[in-house]
Structure formats: C-alpha cells, structure tokens
Coordinates of C-alpha atoms in Angstrom, one line a residue:
M1 CA -30.1 34.6 -17.0
A2 CA -30.0 31.3 -19.1
D3 CA -26.2 31.7 -19.4
G4 CA -25.9 32.1 -15.6
I5 CA -27.9 29.0 -15.0
E6 CA -25.8 27.0 -17.5
Q7 CA -22.6 28.3 -15.9
R8 CA -23.8 27.4 -12.4
G9 CA -24.8 23.9 -13.6
F10 CA -21.4 23.4 -15.1
E11 CA -19.7 24.5 -11.9
D12 CA -21.8 22.2 -9.8
H13 CA -21.0 19.3 -12.1
T14 CA -17.3 20.1 -11.9
D15 CA -17.5 20.2 -8.1
M16 CA -19.2 16.9 -8.0
E17 CA -16.5 15.3 -10.2
E18 CA -13.7 16.7 -8.0
R19 CA -15.4 15.5 -4.8
R20 CA -15.8 12.0 -6.3
K21 CA -12.1 11.8 -7.2
I22 CA -11.2 12.8 -3.7
C23 CA -13.5 10.2 -2.3
M24 CA -12.3 7.5 -4.7
N25 CA -8.6 8.1 -3.8
A26 CA -9.4 8.2 -0.1
L27 CA -11.3 4.9 -0.2
L28 CA -8.4 3.3 -2.1
N29 CA -5.7 4.6 0.2
R30 CA -7.3 4.6 3.7
P31 CA -8.7 1.7 5.7
W32 CA -12.0 3.5 5.5
I33 CA -13.7 6.9 5.7
E34 CA -15.0 7.4 9.2
R35 CA -18.0 9.7 9.8
D36 CA -16.9 11.0 13.2
K37 CA -13.3 11.7 12.1
D38 CA -14.0 13.2 8.7
P39 CA -17.7 14.1 8.4
Q40 CA -17.3 16.2 5.2
L41 CA -15.6 13.4 3.3
Y42 CA -18.1 10.9 4.6
H43 CA -20.9 13.1 3.4
W44 CA -19.3 13.5 -0.1
A45 CA -18.9 9.7 -0.4
R46 CA -22.4 9.0 0.8
E47 CA -23.7 11.6 -1.7
Q48 CA -22.2 9.7 -4.6
Y49 CA -22.4 6.2 -3.1
L50 CA -24.3 4.5 -5.9
E51 CA -21.9 5.7 -8.6
I52 CA -18.8 4.8 -6.5
R53 CA -20.2 1.4 -5.5
N54 CA -21.2 0.5 -9.1
W55 CA -17.8 1.5 -10.5
F56 CA -15.8 -0.5 -8.0
A57 CA -18.2 -3.5 -8.5
N58 CA -17.9 -3.4 -12.3
Y59 CA -14.2 -2.7 -12.9
P60 CA -12.0 -4.2 -10.1
G61 CA -14.9 -6.3 -8.6
Y62 CA -14.6 -4.7 -5.2
S63 CA -17.4 -4.2 -2.6
V64 CA -18.1 -0.9 -0.9
I65 CA -19.6 -1.1 2.6
M66 CA -21.5 1.9 3.9
N67 CA -23.3 2.3 7.2
R68 CA -23.8 5.1 9.8
K69 CA -20.2 4.8 11.1
L70 CA -18.1 4.5 8.0
I71 CA -17.6 3.8 4.3
K72 CA -15.1 1.1 3.4
L73 CA -13.7 -0.3 0.2
E74 CA -12.9 -4.0 0.4
K75 CA -9.5 -4.2 -1.4
V76 CA -8.1 -7.5 -2.7
P77 CA -4.7 -7.6 -4.4
V78 CA -4.0 -10.0 -7.3
E79 CA -0.8 -11.0 -5.7
A80 CA 0.3 -10.5 -2.1
K81 CA 3.5 -8.4 -2.1
S82 CA 6.0 -8.0 0.8
W83 CA 5.5 -4.2 0.9
M84 CA 1.7 -4.7 1.4
G85 CA 2.3 -5.7 5.1
F86 CA 1.9 -3.4 8.1
E87 CA 4.7 -1.0 8.6
G88 CA 6.3 -1.8 12.0
F89 CA 5.4 -5.5 12.0
K90 CA 8.6 -7.6 12.1
E91 CA 7.5 -11.2 12.7
P92 CA 4.6 -13.5 11.5
I93 CA 3.4 -13.6 15.1
D94 CA 2.7 -9.9 15.0
Y95 CA 0.0 -10.5 12.4
A96 CA -1.4 -13.5 14.4
L97 CA -1.7 -11.4 17.6
F98 CA -3.3 -8.6 15.6
T99 CA -5.9 -11.0 14.3
Y100 CA -6.5 -12.5 17.8
G101 CA -6.8 -9.0 19.1
L102 CA -9.7 -8.4 16.7
W103 CA -11.1 -11.8 17.8
Y104 CA -11.1 -10.5 21.4
L105 CA -12.9 -7.3 20.4
E106 CA -15.6 -9.1 18.5
D107 CA -17.7 -9.5 21.7
K108 CA -17.2 -5.9 22.8
S109 CA -19.4 -3.0 22.1
A110 CA -18.3 0.5 21.4
G111 CA -17.3 2.2 24.7
D112 CA -16.6 -1.1 26.5
Q113 CA -13.5 -0.8 28.7
F114 CA -11.1 -3.6 29.7
I115 CA -7.5 -4.0 30.9
L116 CA -4.7 -5.5 28.9
T117 CA -4.0 -8.2 31.5
T118 CA -7.5 -9.7 31.0
M119 CA -7.2 -9.4 27.2
V120 CA -3.9 -11.2 26.8
K121 CA -5.0 -13.9 29.3
E122 CA -8.0 -14.7 27.1
I123 CA -6.0 -14.6 23.9
K124 CA -3.4 -16.9 25.3
E125 CA -6.0 -19.4 26.4
F126 CA -7.8 -19.4 23.1
M127 CA -4.5 -19.7 21.1
N128 CA -3.4 -22.6 23.2
E129 CA -6.7 -24.3 22.5
Q130 CA -6.0 -23.9 18.8
G131 CA -2.6 -25.5 19.3
L132 CA -0.7 -22.2 19.0
N133 CA 1.9 -21.4 21.6
V134 CA 2.2 -17.9 23.1
D135 CA 3.9 -17.1 26.4
W136 CA 3.6 -13.7 28.0
K137 CA 6.7 -14.4 30.1
N138 CA 8.6 -14.3 26.8
Y139 CA 9.8 -10.7 26.2
F140 CA 9.7 -11.1 22.4
H141 CA 6.1 -12.3 22.5
R142 CA 5.1 -9.3 24.6
L143 CA 6.9 -7.0 22.1
S144 CA 4.9 -8.6 19.3
M145 CA 1.7 -8.0 21.2
A146 CA 2.6 -4.4 21.8
R147 CA 3.2 -3.9 18.1
A148 CA -0.2 -5.5 17.3
L149 CA -1.9 -3.2 19.9
K150 CA -0.2 -0.2 18.5
K151 CA -1.6 -1.0 15.1
L152 CA -5.1 -1.5 16.4
K153 CA -4.8 1.9 18.0
S154 CA -3.6 3.6 14.8
L155 CA -6.7 2.1 13.0
N156 CA -8.8 3.7 15.7
V157 CA -10.5 0.4 16.7
L158 CA -8.9 0.5 20.1
R159 CA -8.2 3.4 22.4
S160 CA -5.9 3.5 25.4
I161 CA -7.4 5.4 28.4
D162 CA -4.5 4.9 30.8
G163 CA -1.1 3.4 30.4
Q164 CA 1.1 2.3 27.5
E165 CA 1.6 -1.2 26.0
S166 CA 5.3 -0.5 25.6
D167 CA 5.6 -0.3 29.4
W168 CA 3.7 -3.6 29.8
A169 CA 6.1 -5.2 27.2
S170 CA 9.1 -4.1 29.3
D171 CA 7.6 -5.1 32.7
A172 CA 4.3 -7.0 32.5
E173 CA 4.2 -7.6 36.3
N174 CA 4.1 -3.9 37.2
H175 CA 2.3 -2.3 34.3
D176 CA -1.1 -2.6 32.8
V177 CA -3.2 -0.6 30.3
L178 CA -6.9 0.4 30.3
Y179 CA -8.4 0.2 26.9
E180 CA -11.7 1.2 25.3
C181 CA -13.3 -0.5 22.3
A182 CA -14.0 1.9 19.4
P183 CA -17.0 1.6 17.0
C184 CA -14.9 0.3 13.9
A185 CA -13.5 -2.8 15.5
S186 CA -15.8 -5.2 13.6
Y187 CA -14.9 -3.8 10.2
V188 CA -11.2 -4.3 10.0
L189 CA -11.2 -7.8 8.5
R190 CA -12.5 -8.4 5.0
T191 CA -15.9 -9.9 4.7
F192 CA -16.3 -13.0 2.4
R193 CA -19.2 -14.1 0.3
R194 CA -19.4 -17.5 1.9
E195 CA -18.0 -19.3 5.0
L196 CA -14.2 -19.3 5.1
P197 CA -13.8 -23.1 5.5
S198 CA -15.6 -23.6 2.2
Y199 CA -12.7 -22.1 0.3
Q200 CA -10.3 -24.7 -1.0
S201 CA -7.3 -22.5 -2.1
M202 CA -5.9 -19.0 -1.7
E203 CA -6.9 -18.3 -5.3
E204 CA -10.5 -18.7 -4.4
L205 CA -10.3 -16.0 -1.8
S206 CA -10.0 -13.4 -4.6
D207 CA -13.7 -14.1 -5.5
L208 CA -13.1 -13.4 -9.2
P209 CA -15.9 -14.2 -11.6
E210 CA -15.9 -17.3 -13.8
E211 CA -16.7 -15.3 -17.0
E212 CA -13.4 -14.9 -18.8
D213 CA -13.6 -11.4 -20.1
K214 CA -15.0 -10.1 -16.8
K215 CA -12.2 -11.9 -14.9
K216 CA -9.5 -10.3 -17.2
R217 CA -10.9 -6.8 -16.6
Q218 CA -11.0 -7.2 -12.9
L219 CA -7.5 -8.6 -12.7
M220 CA -6.2 -5.7 -14.9
Y221 CA -7.9 -3.0 -12.8
R222 CA -6.9 -4.6 -9.5
R223 CA -3.2 -4.5 -10.5
Y224 CA -3.2 -0.9 -11.7
L225 CA -5.1 0.3 -8.7
L226 CA -2.9 -1.3 -6.1
E227 CA 0.5 -1.8 -7.6
P228 CA 2.9 1.0 -8.4
F229 CA 4.2 -0.5 -11.7
V230 CA 2.6 -3.2 -13.8
G231 CA 5.0 -4.5 -16.6
L232 CA 3.8 -5.5 -20.0
D233 CA 5.2 -8.9 -19.4
L234 CA 2.4 -9.7 -17.0
W235 CA 0.0 -9.6 -19.9
E236 CA 1.8 -12.2 -22.1
Q237 CA -1.2 -14.5 -21.9
D238 CA -3.7 -11.8 -22.5
L239 CA -1.7 -9.3 -24.6
F240 CA -4.5 -8.9 -27.2
Y241 CA -7.1 -8.1 -24.5
F242 CA -4.7 -5.6 -22.7
H243 CA -4.0 -3.7 -25.9
G244 CA -7.7 -3.5 -26.7
Q245 CA -8.5 -2.1 -23.2
K246 CA -5.5 0.1 -22.3
N247 CA -7.0 3.4 -23.7
H248 CA -10.3 2.7 -21.9
L249 CA -8.3 1.9 -18.7
I250 CA -6.4 5.3 -19.0
G251 CA -9.7 7.1 -19.5
Q252 CA -11.4 5.5 -16.5
L253 CA -8.6 6.1 -14.1
D254 CA -8.4 9.7 -15.2
K255 CA -12.2 10.2 -14.9
M256 CA -12.6 8.5 -11.5
F257 CA -9.3 9.2 -9.8
G258 CA -7.6 12.1 -11.7
W259 CA -4.6 9.9 -12.6
G260 CA -2.7 10.7 -15.7
G261 CA -1.7 7.6 -17.7
T262 CA 1.2 7.4 -20.2
K263 CA 2.0 4.6 -22.5
Y264 CA 5.5 3.4 -22.7
K265 CA 7.1 0.4 -24.4
E266 CA 7.3 -1.5 -21.1
G267 CA 3.7 -0.8 -20.1
L268 CA 1.5 1.9 -18.6
L269 CA 2.6 4.4 -16.0
F270 CA 0.2 6.5 -14.0
F271 CA 1.0 9.8 -12.3
Y272 CA -0.8 12.1 -10.0
P273 CA -0.4 15.8 -10.7
E274 CA 0.0 17.0 -7.1
L275 CA 1.2 15.9 -3.7
V276 CA -1.8 14.8 -1.5
S277 CA -2.0 13.2 2.0
D278 CA -4.2 10.3 0.9
M279 CA -1.7 8.5 -1.3
E280 CA 2.0 7.8 -1.2
L281 CA 3.7 8.9 -4.4
F282 CA 7.2 8.2 -5.8
P283 CA 9.6 9.8 -5.1
T284 CA 8.6 9.8 -1.5
L285 CA 9.6 12.4 1.0
S286 CA 12.1 10.0 2.4
A287 CA 15.8 10.5 1.6
I288 CA 16.0 6.9 0.3
S289 CA 14.0 7.9 -2.8
D290 CA 16.7 10.5 -3.7
L291 CA 19.2 7.7 -3.6
V292 CA 17.1 5.5 -5.8
L293 CA 16.7 8.3 -8.3
L294 CA 20.5 8.9 -8.4
F295 CA 21.1 5.2 -8.8
C296 CA 18.6 4.8 -11.7
G297 CA 20.1 7.9 -13.3
K298 CA 23.6 6.3 -13.1
I299 CA 22.3 3.1 -14.6
R300 CA 20.7 5.0 -17.4
T301 CA 24.0 6.8 -18.2
M302 CA 25.9 3.5 -18.1
Y303 CA 23.3 2.0 -20.5
E304 CA 23.7 4.8 -22.9
L305 CA 27.5 4.4 -22.8
G306 CA 27.2 0.7 -23.4
E307 CA 28.6 -0.3 -20.0
V308 CA 25.5 -2.3 -19.1
K309 CA 23.1 -4.1 -21.3
T310 CA 19.5 -5.4 -21.1
E311 CA 18.8 -9.1 -20.9
S312 CA 16.8 -8.9 -24.1
V313 CA 15.4 -6.2 -26.4
S314 CA 11.8 -7.1 -25.6
S315 CA 12.1 -7.2 -21.8
G316 CA 14.3 -4.1 -21.4
K317 CA 15.4 -5.5 -18.0
I318 CA 19.0 -5.1 -16.7
R319 CA 20.6 -7.8 -14.6
L320 CA 22.9 -6.4 -11.9
T321 CA 25.2 -8.2 -9.5
R322 CA 25.2 -7.3 -5.9
G323 CA 28.9 -6.3 -6.2
S324 CA 28.2 -3.9 -9.1
I325 CA 25.3 -2.3 -7.2
E326 CA 27.5 -1.7 -4.2
Q327 CA 30.3 -0.3 -6.4
I328 CA 27.9 2.2 -8.1
L329 CA 26.5 3.3 -4.7
L330 CA 30.0 3.8 -3.4
E331 CA 30.8 6.1 -6.3
L332 CA 27.6 8.0 -5.7
Q333 CA 28.4 8.2 -2.0
Y334 CA 31.9 9.6 -2.9
E335 CA 30.5 12.1 -5.3
N336 CA 27.3 13.2 -3.4
G337 CA 27.6 11.9 0.1
Y338 CA 28.1 15.4 1.6
R339 CA 24.5 16.1 0.5
W340 CA 23.1 12.9 2.1
T341 CA 21.7 12.5 5.6
K342 CA 24.1 11.2 8.2
E343 CA 22.4 7.8 8.2
Y344 CA 23.2 7.1 4.5
R345 CA 26.4 9.0 4.5
S346 CA 27.9 6.6 7.1
M347 CA 26.5 3.4 5.7
K348 CA 28.7 0.7 4.3
S349 CA 28.2 -0.3 0.6
S350 CA 26.4 -3.6 1.6
Q351 CA 24.0 -1.6 3.8
L352 CA 23.4 1.0 1.1
A353 CA 22.6 -1.8 -1.5
E354 CA 20.1 -3.4 0.8
A355 CA 18.3 -0.1 1.6
V356 CA 18.2 1.0 -2.1
C357 CA 17.1 -2.4 -3.5
E358 CA 14.5 -2.8 -0.8
H359 CA 13.0 0.6 -1.7
M360 CA 13.1 -0.3 -5.4
E361 CA 11.3 -3.6 -4.7
Q362 CA 8.6 -1.7 -2.8
W363 CA 8.0 0.5 -5.9
E364 CA 8.3 -2.4 -8.4
F365 CA 11.5 -1.0 -9.9
G366 CA 12.9 -4.5 -9.7
S367 CA 13.5 -7.6 -7.6
W368 CA 16.2 -10.0 -6.5
Q369 CA 16.5 -13.1 -8.6
D370 CA 18.6 -14.7 -5.9
D371 CA 21.1 -13.5 -3.3
M372 CA 23.5 -12.3 -6.0
F373 CA 21.5 -10.8 -8.9
F374 CA 19.0 -7.9 -9.0
L375 CA 16.8 -7.5 -12.0
L376 CA 16.0 -3.9 -12.7
N377 CA 12.8 -3.2 -14.6
P378 CA 12.8 -0.7 -17.5
V379 CA 10.6 1.7 -15.5
G380 CA 13.9 2.7 -13.7
G381 CA 15.2 4.1 -16.9
R382 CA 12.3 6.7 -17.0
Y383 CA 14.0 8.6 -14.2
Y384 CA 17.1 10.7 -14.5
T385 CA 18.0 13.2 -11.8
Q386 CA 21.0 14.9 -10.4
Y387 CA 21.7 17.5 -7.8
G388 CA 21.6 21.1 -8.8
E389 CA 24.2 23.7 -8.1
V390 CA 24.0 25.2 -4.6
E391 CA 24.8 28.9 -4.3
I392 CA 26.8 29.8 -1.3
E393 CA 26.4 33.4 0.0
E394 CA 29.7 35.1 0.8

C-alpha cells in the first residue's frame, strides 16, 4: 500500500510539473490565457499561480496579472526588434490607429455595441486635437484602420457582429460594421508602475532594478526568453557573470519550460523537443525556412573548403556581400529549384536574397551591416541539411 501511495504521489508531482511547463510556455507565447476560451489551461495556471508569479518576478522581472477573465504575462524585451511587430502591419500609422482603437474601447463595457462610422469619427477628432492628421477620405488611411481593426479582432478584444472592415476600407460611404466590445479590451496595453509622463527615457520603461546583480540576471533571462539566439558577444561587459550563471540558466529554463540548452562556443542555444502550437520554432513550417537551411549548409561547406572566412576567430561571423548571397541562391535554385514552391522557384536572385536574409534576421542568424554586406552569425553553421533521395514508383 505504501508503495502505491508513493507512486501516486510521484505521478501527481510529475503531472503538476508538466502542467506548469505548458502554462509557462503559453504565457510566454500568447497575449494571455483567457478563461472563457481555454478554461482548462486557465485553471492549471491559476492552480500554480504563486509559483509562476514568483518565478517571473525573480528571474526576468516580469509581472503576472490574474483576474476572473484572464491570466497575462507582461513581457518587456531588452531591445525592440523589427520582427517583434504585428504580422500584417505595414506602416507606423497602423500601430497608431491600433492604439487609438484601444483608447476608444476604454470607455466601453463588455457587450457594448457600436458602429465603425461612430468609432472612426471620434478617433479622428481626438487625433486631430493631438495634432495628428488622419483623413478617412484617404484610402490608405482607411486600409491602415482596417488592419488595426483586424488585429483587435484577432486578439478577441473586438468582435464584428455584422459587416467587414475591408468593405468599409474599399467604400466607406456605402459600408459600415457593427462591433461588440469584448471583456479583454482593457488588458492589451502594458501597465506601468508609475504615470507614463514621469518616465524620462525609453530605457526607464524597462523598469529594471537598480541593484546591479539583479539587473544583470533580469536582462539575461529576458533575452533568452524572448530572443531566438543570444550571442556571446552581447555579454562582453558581463562575461564573468554570464559564465557563472549559464548552468543555472540552463537548469531553470529546463525545469520551468522544458527547454533543452546546449553550450556552444558562440553562446547558448535552446531547443524544444516537440512541435507545439504555443510557440514558433525554427525551422518553421514555411518553405522559406528550408531555403535558409540550404543556404546555411552551403556556407558551411564553403567555409570548410576555405572559400569563405570568418571576420575573426573569436567572433566566428562571416561577412557576405549581397552579390555573393545572390550567386549562392542562384546555384541552389538551379540545383534544387524543382523541389521549391512556385513562389520561390520563379523569384529573381535579388528577391530570393531579400526573402532569405529577412528570415535569417527574424531568427537572429545575422543582420545587414549596410545595403551591401550581411553579417552571418556562427549559429548558422550549426545547421546542415540537404534534400534526400526521392523514390519514384514505376
């Protein structure tokens, strides 16, 4: 009987650990966990709220908000990256209108209904008072507003009852949309510890502690939680601290998230053992990831043959010209193009280079130094792939 009790206790403990990892990954990758949409996950997170809250407060210095509607992690990056923006947004005005859309919803209660014409009229008047120009007769301004509304809908803070904002964008005089305010509208924007006008710089918005060791720890965890690759060169000023903490960092991210950490010369890389819906992993399901893998494999082969060299032994970075990138991709297209999707098979070399380099920048594989040179990080050399043989049935 005692053995049975011990076994059940071990199983319960293991279940709790697995649930906590699922909740931690969901909080990190979703805007929030909403009770009405995912009651089981909300219950699991609420069940271990204190441990989850204390871990995020202690390590990355993040706040966790919990109420009857949702549980939300307030995520703050160390450095704003271009890939951190909303997918589908094309212009700065898209973000402005998204924010003013939230301003309009502030005075609404869950279930309140209103029409788009009234909403955009009030937003225009308020923006004009702030010295900001928006004109709904301008087709491109209407398109931006439609993109902002679409994002509000995807976050489930706004629901369309009748009509589509795309129709309004095409013909504002003859189309309107009936919306309903959802319960989560007031939780989208991050909350601050003090009034926003009291902050004097963007750095202050990170709300990092003044205590030096605590500040270093929070910066380190924020980078590894939110960025796909963190190079060792980022710790030049705090290399001694990083080396002293890296094993503990690996252990904590394994324990709390289930991430496997591996130490390489260029830094730490974290992997997740299986494909899950709550996080985007590299390689992605998109065909562009296949092209990046082929490109990195080609560069690795060229490096081993001495055809390309690193900038320095310590950095391990390879500097590539735009022309050389295009040439390599043309060769890959000639060798493997018949396996590619029509989109990439028909692209010119300049278009291929832009697409591949943009994807590599999103995953921190490298970055443009200027219009002509791309600096490839050594993490790219960790990948080598090629197409397998395809058996053709006769």
